[in-house]
Short mmCIF file of C-alpha atoms and ligand atoms in Angstrom, two decimals:
data_model
loop_
_atom_site.label_atom_id
_atom_site.label_comp_id
_atom_site.label_asym_id
_atom_site.label_seq_id
_atom_site.Cartn_x
_atom_site.Cartn_y
_atom_site.Cartn_z
CA MET A 1 72.80 134.70 93.26
CA ALA A 2 73.92 135.53 89.72
CA VAL A 3 71.55 134.64 86.89
CA PRO A 4 73.22 132.07 84.60
CA PRO A 5 73.99 133.59 81.18
CA ASP A 6 71.53 132.78 78.41
CA PRO A 7 73.32 130.29 76.09
CA ARG A 8 71.95 132.12 73.04
CA LEU A 9 73.95 135.20 74.02
CA ARG A 10 77.17 133.27 74.57
CA ASP A 11 79.01 134.91 71.64
CA LEU A 12 77.61 138.40 72.02
CA PRO A 13 80.50 140.77 72.81
CA SER A 14 80.14 143.47 75.45
CA VAL A 15 80.02 147.15 74.47
CA ASP A 16 83.44 147.68 76.09
CA ARG A 17 84.94 144.78 74.21
CA VAL A 18 83.70 146.16 70.86
CA LEU A 19 84.97 149.64 71.70
CA GLN A 20 88.40 148.19 72.49
CA GLN A 21 88.53 146.43 69.15
CA LEU A 22 87.46 149.55 67.26
CA GLU A 23 90.07 151.56 69.17
CA ALA A 24 92.79 149.06 68.29
CA ARG A 25 91.90 149.35 64.61
CA GLY A 26 91.94 153.15 64.69
CA TYR A 27 88.23 153.57 64.05
CA LEU A 28 87.66 155.87 66.99
CA GLU A 29 89.92 158.65 65.78
CA GLY A 30 88.05 161.93 65.72
CA VAL A 31 84.89 160.44 67.20
CA PRO A 32 83.90 161.66 70.67
CA ARG A 33 83.94 158.64 73.00
CA PRO A 34 80.37 159.03 74.32
CA LEU A 35 79.01 159.12 70.75
CA ALA A 36 81.00 156.03 69.80
CA ALA A 37 79.74 154.19 72.90
CA ARG A 38 76.18 155.14 72.03
CA CYS A 39 76.55 153.71 68.50
CA VAL A 40 78.06 150.48 69.75
CA ARG A 41 75.43 150.08 72.49
CA ARG A 42 72.69 150.30 69.88
CA VAL A 43 74.32 147.71 67.65
CA VAL A 44 74.91 145.32 70.58
CA GLU A 45 71.34 145.77 71.85
CA ASP A 46 69.97 145.11 68.40
CA ALA A 47 72.06 141.93 68.09
CA ARG A 48 70.89 140.80 71.54
CA ARG A 49 67.25 141.25 70.55
CA ARG A 50 67.75 139.35 67.30
CA LEU A 51 69.58 136.50 69.01
CA LEU A 52 66.78 136.16 71.54
CA ASP A 53 63.85 136.37 69.12
CA GLY A 54 65.59 134.14 66.56
CA SER A 55 65.76 136.79 63.80
CA ALA A 56 69.59 136.88 63.67
CA PRO A 57 70.88 135.77 60.24
CA ALA A 58 72.17 132.21 59.87
CA GLY A 59 75.87 133.03 59.70
CA TRP A 60 75.75 135.49 62.60
CA SER A 61 79.04 136.02 64.41
CA ALA A 62 80.53 138.38 66.94
CA ALA A 63 82.59 139.86 64.09
CA SER A 64 79.43 141.21 62.46
CA VAL A 65 78.74 143.28 65.60
CA VAL A 66 82.19 144.80 65.33
CA GLU A 67 81.78 145.52 61.61
CA GLU A 68 78.38 147.07 62.03
CA SER A 69 79.63 149.18 64.93
CA ALA A 70 82.55 150.35 62.80
CA ARG A 71 80.16 151.51 60.11
CA ALA A 72 77.92 153.31 62.59
CA VAL A 73 80.88 155.02 64.23
CA ALA A 74 82.36 156.00 60.86
CA TRP A 75 79.13 157.77 60.05
CA HIS A 76 79.56 159.94 63.15
CA ALA A 77 83.17 160.65 62.24
CA GLN A 78 82.00 162.06 58.93
CA VAL A 79 78.57 163.47 59.13
CA ARG A 80 78.60 167.23 59.32
CA LEU A 81 76.43 169.87 57.77
CA VAL A 82 79.04 170.52 55.11
CA ARG A 83 78.47 171.72 51.59
CA ALA A 84 77.45 168.86 49.31
CA VAL A 85 77.37 168.58 45.53
CA ASN A 86 73.88 167.91 44.21
CA ALA A 87 74.26 165.86 41.03
CA THR A 88 70.75 164.38 41.28
CA GLY A 89 69.07 166.77 38.86
CA ILE A 90 66.43 167.64 41.46
CA ILE A 91 66.74 171.38 41.99
CA ILE A 92 64.76 171.83 45.22
CA HIS A 93 65.92 168.70 47.04
CA THR A 94 64.48 168.67 50.56
CA ASN A 95 66.97 166.07 51.84
CA LEU A 96 69.81 168.28 50.64
CA GLY A 97 68.48 171.41 52.32
CA ARG A 98 66.25 172.61 49.47
CA ALA A 99 67.62 175.87 48.05
CA PRO A 100 71.31 176.77 47.89
CA LEU A 101 71.69 180.44 48.92
CA SER A 102 72.88 183.23 46.65
CA ASP A 103 76.28 184.81 47.30
CA ALA A 104 74.61 187.88 48.81
CA ALA A 105 72.44 185.72 51.10
CA GLN A 106 75.49 183.77 52.28
CA GLU A 107 77.31 187.04 52.93
CA ALA A 108 74.31 188.32 54.92
CA VAL A 109 74.32 185.19 57.08
CA ARG A 110 78.04 185.56 57.77
CA ALA A 111 77.52 189.20 58.76
CA ALA A 112 74.62 188.32 61.07
CA LEU A 113 76.40 185.47 62.83
CA ALA A 114 79.68 187.25 63.43
CA GLY A 115 78.49 188.61 66.78
CA TYR A 116 75.58 190.65 68.06
CA THR A 117 73.34 192.30 65.51
CA LEU A 118 70.65 195.01 65.66
CA LEU A 119 67.98 192.38 65.25
CA GLU A 120 65.25 194.11 67.22
CA VAL A 121 66.64 197.57 67.91
CA ASP A 122 65.52 200.80 66.34
CA PRO A 123 68.92 202.35 65.50
CA GLU A 124 67.63 205.91 65.92
CA SER A 125 65.86 205.72 69.28
CA GLY A 126 67.65 202.66 70.66
CA ASP A 127 64.24 201.28 71.63
CA ARG A 128 63.12 197.73 71.10
CA GLY A 129 61.84 197.22 67.58
CA SER A 130 60.56 194.30 65.56
CA ARG A 131 62.79 191.84 63.69
CA GLN A 132 60.16 191.95 60.96
CA VAL A 133 61.37 195.42 59.84
CA HIS A 134 64.17 193.66 57.97
CA VAL A 135 61.69 192.11 55.52
CA GLU A 136 58.24 193.68 55.80
CA GLY A 137 58.97 196.65 53.55
CA LEU A 138 60.51 194.41 50.91
CA LEU A 139 57.52 192.08 51.04
CA GLU A 140 55.06 194.93 50.61
CA VAL A 141 56.97 196.43 47.70
CA LEU A 142 57.55 193.11 45.95
CA THR A 143 54.10 191.58 46.33
CA GLY A 144 51.81 194.62 46.40
CA ALA A 145 50.38 193.45 49.73
CA GLU A 146 49.44 195.85 52.54
CA ALA A 147 51.55 193.92 55.06
CA GLY A 148 54.00 191.06 55.42
CA PHE A 149 55.19 188.83 58.24
CA VAL A 150 57.62 185.92 58.29
CA VAL A 151 57.85 182.81 60.45
CA ASN A 152 59.90 179.63 60.67
CA ASN A 153 58.46 177.76 57.66
CA ASN A 154 55.34 177.60 55.55
CA ALA A 155 53.72 174.85 57.61
CA ALA A 156 53.99 177.25 60.56
CA ALA A 157 52.60 180.09 58.43
CA VAL A 158 49.53 178.00 57.57
CA LEU A 159 49.11 176.94 61.19
CA LEU A 160 49.39 180.52 62.45
CA GLY A 161 47.13 181.91 59.74
CA LEU A 162 44.38 179.43 60.54
CA ALA A 163 44.77 179.84 64.31
CA ALA A 164 44.65 183.63 64.06
CA LEU A 165 41.79 183.88 61.60
CA ALA A 166 39.64 180.82 62.28
CA ALA A 167 40.32 179.02 65.59
CA GLY A 168 37.14 177.45 66.92
CA ARG A 169 35.31 178.20 63.68
CA GLN A 170 34.93 176.60 60.26
CA VAL A 171 37.29 176.72 57.29
CA VAL A 172 35.99 175.58 53.91
CA VAL A 173 38.52 173.76 51.72
CA SER A 174 38.33 171.60 48.58
CA ARG A 175 38.93 167.85 48.92
CA GLY A 176 41.12 168.10 45.82
CA GLU A 177 43.55 170.38 47.67
CA LEU A 178 44.26 168.46 50.86
CA VAL A 179 47.92 167.73 50.24
CA GLU A 180 50.51 165.59 51.92
CA ILE A 181 53.90 167.30 51.97
CA GLY A 182 57.22 165.50 52.51
CA GLY A 183 58.05 163.31 55.49
CA ALA A 184 54.49 161.92 55.62
CA PHE A 185 53.17 165.22 56.99
CA ARG A 186 49.66 166.02 55.86
CA MET A 187 48.55 169.60 55.69
CA PRO A 188 45.03 168.74 56.97
CA ASP A 189 46.63 167.39 60.17
CA VAL A 190 48.75 170.51 60.57
CA MET A 191 45.66 172.63 59.93
CA ALA A 192 43.63 170.73 62.52
CA GLN A 193 46.22 171.71 65.14
CA SER A 194 45.21 175.34 64.64
CA GLY A 195 41.88 174.67 66.33
CA ALA A 196 39.97 175.54 63.15
CA ARG A 197 37.45 172.97 61.93
CA LEU A 198 38.02 171.94 58.32
CA VAL A 199 34.90 171.57 56.23
CA GLU A 200 35.81 169.60 53.12
CA VAL A 201 33.83 170.25 49.96
CA GLY A 202 33.72 168.82 46.43
CA THR A 203 35.36 165.59 45.34
CA THR A 204 38.96 164.63 44.69
CA ASN A 205 38.81 165.70 41.06
CA LYS A 206 36.07 168.33 40.92
CA THR A 207 35.09 171.20 43.16
CA TYR A 208 32.72 173.96 42.02
CA LEU A 209 31.95 177.40 43.40
CA HIS A 210 28.52 176.20 44.52
CA ASP A 211 30.22 173.55 46.68
CA TYR A 212 31.88 176.33 48.68
CA GLU A 213 28.72 178.41 48.62
CA ARG A 214 26.56 175.65 50.10
CA ALA A 215 29.08 174.93 52.86
CA ILE A 216 29.04 178.49 54.16
CA THR A 217 27.29 178.87 57.53
CA PRO A 218 27.38 181.56 60.23
CA GLU A 219 30.25 179.51 61.67
CA THR A 220 32.42 179.94 58.56
CA ALA A 221 35.49 182.06 59.30
CA LEU A 222 37.59 181.46 56.20
CA LEU A 223 37.67 180.06 52.68
CA LEU A 224 40.98 178.26 52.14
CA LYS A 225 42.69 177.54 48.86
CA VAL A 226 45.77 175.31 48.73
CA HIS A 227 47.99 175.21 45.67
CA ARG A 228 48.57 171.63 44.50
CA SER A 229 52.26 172.21 44.49
CA ASN A 230 53.62 168.66 44.47
CA PHE A 231 51.21 166.82 42.19
CA SER A 232 49.11 167.64 39.16
CA MET A 233 45.69 166.44 38.08
CA THR A 234 44.61 166.11 34.50
CA GLY A 235 41.53 164.74 32.79
CA PHE A 236 38.08 165.11 34.31
CA VAL A 237 38.96 167.88 36.74
CA HIS A 238 37.61 171.23 37.90
CA GLU A 239 38.79 173.65 40.51
CA VAL A 240 37.65 177.11 41.52
CA GLY A 241 40.07 179.91 40.64
CA VAL A 242 41.20 182.22 43.40
CA GLY A 243 39.42 185.18 41.79
CA ASP A 244 36.04 183.45 41.94
CA LEU A 245 36.67 182.34 45.50
CA VAL A 246 37.50 185.91 46.57
CA ALA A 247 34.35 187.19 44.82
CA LEU A 248 32.27 184.69 46.77
CA GLY A 249 34.06 185.54 50.01
CA THR A 250 33.59 189.27 49.48
CA ALA A 251 29.87 188.82 48.80
CA ARG A 252 29.47 186.84 52.02
CA GLY A 253 31.94 188.80 54.16
CA ILE A 254 34.40 185.91 54.51
CA PRO A 255 38.15 186.31 53.96
CA VAL A 256 40.15 183.97 51.69
CA MET A 257 43.50 182.47 52.66
CA TYR A 258 45.70 180.98 49.94
CA ASP A 259 48.52 178.52 50.75
CA LEU A 260 50.68 178.87 47.66
CA GLY A 261 53.25 176.33 48.84
CA SER A 262 56.08 177.27 46.58
CA GLY A 263 55.54 180.94 46.11
CA ALA A 264 57.14 182.30 42.96
CA LEU A 265 57.88 186.02 42.89
CA VAL A 266 58.81 185.89 39.20
CA ASP A 267 56.75 184.65 36.28
CA VAL A 268 58.42 181.38 35.27
CA ARG A 269 56.66 181.51 31.89
CA THR A 270 59.22 184.11 30.84
CA ARG A 271 61.74 181.24 30.84
CA ASN A 272 59.50 178.90 28.84
CA LEU A 273 58.27 176.99 31.88
CA PRO A 274 54.64 176.05 32.53
CA PRO A 275 52.75 178.60 34.59
CA GLU A 276 53.14 178.61 38.36
CA PRO A 277 50.92 181.10 40.21
CA THR A 278 52.87 184.08 41.50
CA VAL A 279 52.48 185.68 44.89
CA GLN A 280 51.67 189.00 43.22
CA GLU A 281 48.72 187.43 41.35
CA ALA A 282 47.38 185.89 44.56
CA VAL A 283 47.62 189.23 46.35
CA ALA A 284 46.06 191.13 43.45
CA ALA A 285 43.17 188.65 43.41
CA GLY A 286 42.24 190.00 46.83
CA CYS A 287 43.24 187.22 49.24
CA ALA A 288 43.30 188.32 52.87
CA LEU A 289 46.35 186.16 53.49
CA VAL A 290 48.83 184.38 51.18
CA THR A 291 51.45 182.01 52.57
CA PHE A 292 54.49 180.42 50.93
CA SER A 293 57.90 178.87 51.65
CA GLY A 294 61.19 180.76 51.67
CA ASP A 295 63.20 177.80 50.40
CA LYS A 296 61.23 176.50 47.45
CA LEU A 297 60.96 178.53 44.23
CA LEU A 298 61.91 181.70 46.10
CA GLY A 299 65.37 180.16 46.48
CA GLY A 300 66.12 181.46 49.97
CA PRO A 301 66.42 180.00 53.48
CA GLN A 302 63.82 177.98 55.35
CA ALA A 303 61.03 180.41 56.17
CA GLY A 304 57.29 180.85 55.98
CA VAL A 305 56.19 184.10 54.38
CA MET A 306 52.77 185.61 55.02
CA VAL A 307 51.51 188.59 53.03
CA GLY A 308 48.08 190.13 52.73
CA ARG A 309 45.70 192.66 54.20
CA SER A 310 46.90 194.58 57.26
CA ASP A 311 44.02 193.43 59.46
CA ALA A 312 44.68 189.74 58.71
CA VAL A 313 48.48 190.03 59.05
CA ASP A 314 48.07 191.98 62.32
CA ARG A 315 45.98 189.21 63.82
CA CYS A 316 48.74 186.73 62.96
CA ARG A 317 51.41 189.03 64.39
CA ARG A 318 49.58 189.34 67.71
CA HIS A 319 48.69 185.65 68.09
CA PRO A 320 50.68 183.79 70.81
CA LEU A 321 51.73 181.13 68.30
CA ALA A 322 53.64 183.84 66.41
CA ARG A 323 56.28 183.69 69.13
CA ALA A 324 56.47 179.89 69.01
CA VAL A 325 57.11 179.88 65.26
CA ARG A 326 59.41 182.91 65.19
CA ILE A 327 62.05 183.11 62.47
CA ASP A 328 65.67 183.05 63.63
CA ARG A 329 68.16 185.78 62.86
CA LEU A 330 70.29 183.86 60.34
CA ASP A 331 67.29 182.86 58.25
CA LEU A 332 66.00 186.40 58.49
CA ALA A 333 69.30 187.78 57.20
CA ALA A 334 69.34 185.33 54.30
CA LEU A 335 65.70 185.95 53.49
CA ALA A 336 66.12 189.73 53.39
CA ALA A 337 69.13 189.40 51.07
CA THR A 338 67.26 186.94 48.82
CA LEU A 339 64.19 189.20 48.62
CA ARG A 340 66.41 192.16 47.69
CA HIS A 341 67.43 190.35 44.48
CA TYR A 342 63.79 190.36 43.39
CA LEU A 343 63.65 194.16 43.30
CA SER A 344 65.03 193.51 39.82
CA PRO A 345 63.64 190.28 38.34
CA GLU A 346 66.63 190.11 35.98
CA GLU A 347 68.95 190.17 38.99
CA ALA A 348 66.88 187.43 40.66
CA TRP A 349 67.21 185.17 37.59
CA ARG A 350 70.94 185.82 37.59
CA GLU A 351 71.76 185.63 41.31
CA VAL A 352 69.33 183.18 42.92
CA PRO A 353 70.75 179.68 42.32
CA VAL A 354 67.34 177.97 42.11
CA LEU A 355 66.24 180.36 39.38
CA ARG A 356 69.59 180.12 37.59
CA MET A 357 69.27 176.32 37.52
CA LEU A 358 65.67 176.55 36.33
CA ALA A 359 66.63 178.81 33.46
CA ALA A 360 69.91 177.12 32.51
CA ASP A 361 70.45 176.71 28.77
CA PRO A 362 70.61 172.98 27.87
CA ARG A 363 73.39 173.72 25.35
CA GLU A 364 75.55 175.18 28.09
CA LEU A 365 74.81 172.16 30.26
CA THR A 366 75.90 169.91 27.40
CA ASP A 367 79.22 171.77 27.13
CA ARG A 368 79.79 171.25 30.85
CA ALA A 369 78.84 167.57 30.56
CA LEU A 370 81.42 167.12 27.77
CA TRP A 371 84.10 168.77 29.90
CA LEU A 372 83.24 166.64 32.92
CA ALA A 373 83.14 163.42 30.89
CA ARG A 374 86.58 164.16 29.43
CA ARG A 375 88.08 164.77 32.86
CA LEU A 376 86.42 161.68 34.35
CA ARG A 377 87.74 159.49 31.52
CA GLU A 378 91.26 160.74 32.24
CA THR A 379 90.78 160.10 35.94
CA LEU A 380 89.12 156.72 35.78
CA GLY A 381 90.97 155.12 32.85
CA ASP A 382 89.60 151.64 32.24
CA ARG A 383 87.86 151.37 35.63
CA ALA A 384 84.64 152.74 34.17
CA THR A 385 82.98 153.73 30.92
CA VAL A 386 81.98 157.38 30.80
CA THR A 387 79.33 158.68 28.42
CA CYS A 388 77.42 161.93 27.93
CA ILE A 389 73.69 161.49 27.66
CA SER A 390 70.68 163.73 27.69
CA ALA A 391 68.55 163.42 30.80
CA ASP A 392 65.70 165.25 32.44
CA ALA A 393 65.97 167.33 35.57
CA GLN A 394 63.12 168.13 37.95
CA VAL A 395 62.17 171.15 39.98
CA GLY A 396 61.32 169.06 43.05
CA GLY A 397 60.35 170.34 46.48
CA GLY A 398 56.72 170.83 45.69
CA ALA A 399 56.91 173.07 42.66
CA LEU A 400 56.04 172.54 39.00
CA PRO A 401 55.22 168.85 39.52
CA GLY A 402 55.72 166.57 36.56
CA VAL A 403 57.69 169.18 34.63
CA ALA A 404 60.74 167.64 32.99
CA LEU A 405 63.56 170.11 32.37
CA PRO A 406 65.79 168.98 29.51
CA SER A 407 69.31 168.57 30.81
CA ALA A 408 72.67 166.95 30.11
CA ALA A 409 74.25 164.25 32.23
CA VAL A 410 77.35 162.11 32.51
CA LEU A 411 76.82 158.39 33.03
CA VAL A 412 79.68 156.59 34.78
CA ARG A 413 79.43 152.81 34.57
CA PRO A 414 81.95 151.07 36.86
CA ARG A 415 83.58 148.02 35.25
CA ASP A 416 83.24 146.19 38.54
CA GLY A 417 79.48 146.71 38.34
CA ALA A 418 79.37 148.09 41.89
CA ALA A 419 77.52 151.34 41.17
CA ASP A 420 75.83 151.38 44.58
CA ALA A 421 79.16 151.00 46.37
CA TRP A 422 80.69 153.80 44.26
CA ALA A 423 77.70 156.04 45.06
CA ALA A 424 78.13 155.30 48.77
CA ARG A 425 81.80 156.28 48.60
CA LEU A 426 80.95 159.52 46.79
CA ARG A 427 78.53 160.36 49.62
CA GLN A 428 81.36 159.94 52.11
CA ARG A 429 83.71 162.34 50.32
CA ARG A 430 84.36 165.94 51.33
CA PRO A 431 82.38 167.47 49.80
CA PRO A 432 79.91 164.63 49.48
CA VAL A 433 78.59 164.10 45.95
CA MET A 434 74.99 162.93 45.60
CA VAL A 435 74.19 161.06 42.38
CA ARG A 436 71.38 158.94 40.99
CA ILE A 437 71.75 155.31 39.97
CA HIS A 438 70.66 154.75 36.38
CA GLU A 439 71.04 151.64 34.23
CA GLY A 440 73.78 150.20 36.43
CA GLY A 441 75.74 153.44 36.41
CA LEU A 442 76.09 156.71 38.28
CA LEU A 443 74.19 159.53 36.67
CA LEU A 444 75.57 163.04 37.22
CA ASN A 445 73.04 165.63 36.14
CA LEU A 446 74.62 168.93 35.15
CA ARG A 447 71.59 171.10 35.86
CA THR A 448 72.07 171.01 39.63
CA ILE A 449 75.89 170.97 39.77
CA LEU A 450 77.12 174.52 40.29
CA PRO A 451 79.86 175.31 37.73
CA ASP A 452 82.54 175.88 40.44
CA GLU A 453 81.78 172.42 41.82
CA LEU A 454 82.89 170.53 38.70
CA PRO A 455 86.49 170.12 39.94
CA ASP A 456 85.10 168.73 43.23
CA VAL A 457 83.23 166.08 41.26
CA VAL A 458 86.39 165.07 39.39
CA ASP A 459 88.33 164.95 42.70
CA ALA A 460 85.67 162.79 44.30
CA PHE A 461 86.26 160.08 41.66
CA ARG A 462 90.03 160.01 42.29
C1 PLP B 1 55.77 172.73 50.96
C2 PLP B 1 54.39 173.08 51.29
C3 PLP B 1 54.02 173.39 52.60
C4 PLP B 1 55.02 173.34 53.73
O1 PLP B 1 56.00 174.31 53.60
P1 PLP B 1 57.35 174.22 54.46
O2 PLP B 1 58.05 175.51 54.17
O3 PLP B 1 58.06 173.01 54.00
O4 PLP B 1 56.93 174.13 55.89
C5 PLP B 1 52.72 173.74 52.85
N1 PLP B 1 51.80 173.77 51.87
C6 PLP B 1 52.11 173.49 50.59
C7 PLP B 1 51.05 173.55 49.54
C8 PLP B 1 53.42 173.13 50.25
O5 PLP B 1 53.74 172.86 48.98
#
């Protein structure tokens, strides 16, 4: 016997019915049918739940299911990993893929993906080699370390380093350095997965050398330092420098591992920026292992770089987790090409987009802002007011926290007041343009817009 339909669901359309309506209105063009059906099913199920638990809005109608489905399907028709214009003024923007690659790094990726590649072959003997040969020499030369090894990302590098050097034993770390990175991931949780036991010392704002000293037991395998890369502390604060930590470790026969987070290979002070510890300094201080990201200040692809003493790096290399967090060939190609720029720091500042944006001259940015504002005024006529203003840009992505980089911006204020709707339409363009909303307008920050992208921005407003 059929169950009588629930009267509350009387108006709820079926998935097929919604798909037919979308089809009739042309919304399914270019969207694979199974993906469209999946979108619609979710919308219908959500409406069913809301109708049954009474949380559906007062004016609910079957039409809203169709509209919502259309929006969800449209997203699938559009979303691709295409190049996007970053007008947010945040240089290392994790949601936008962090670092744009240099021309040479892009070329290296294209060469590596064209077909097969000698990823793990010794060209002379034809024997199996290591994919690490493509970067280890560069890492040693650039950082002064005895050895280098790269993995999938820096979280993996930290995990592997701790697992290889301290699993089942104790790792001493300051409470002031237990950081949460993006996406609600906390480094202490990642570290705990290594099997090492974290021993927290000091307080949030102050940790002294004697705090580490007192925590050392026969069970201590490692002293860990973590760079506070995405926040800064001022006021009543004290931390132990890496040099002092290494001196303590050496005296007690305990290695030091340093998670630098961002990992600069150039001294940013040469471009009038506040100091950010360099990898070379961390290596020279005598750390057994230094880890950092490939796609933060380094300006390369997603990767986790490990450099340090041969014995420590070898233990990481041989650990079973090394295989689970292996770097892929495209990232490896891009990383090698990015590292090669750093053989000449001047070339790195010129070729690596993240560094170029960091060092950009505000006067040049102002010139570009004036050009863009002029073109946007021509394009938009009386639909918006367009003004040039000065604005700050940020490094983002866990580097140089709180540092405001003076920049120039164009503020577009729609006459219809619908800045959010305009921003949404810019996101749906090809290429998508990502802006910030500021004082009821769209703020386009020139520090993160690559010069060749300016015409794209003008087109997007057409
Ligand atoms: C960003 C960051 C990480 C994680 O690096 P990913 O490359 O994003 O995995 C770890 N530690 C610190 C201190 C960081 O800033």
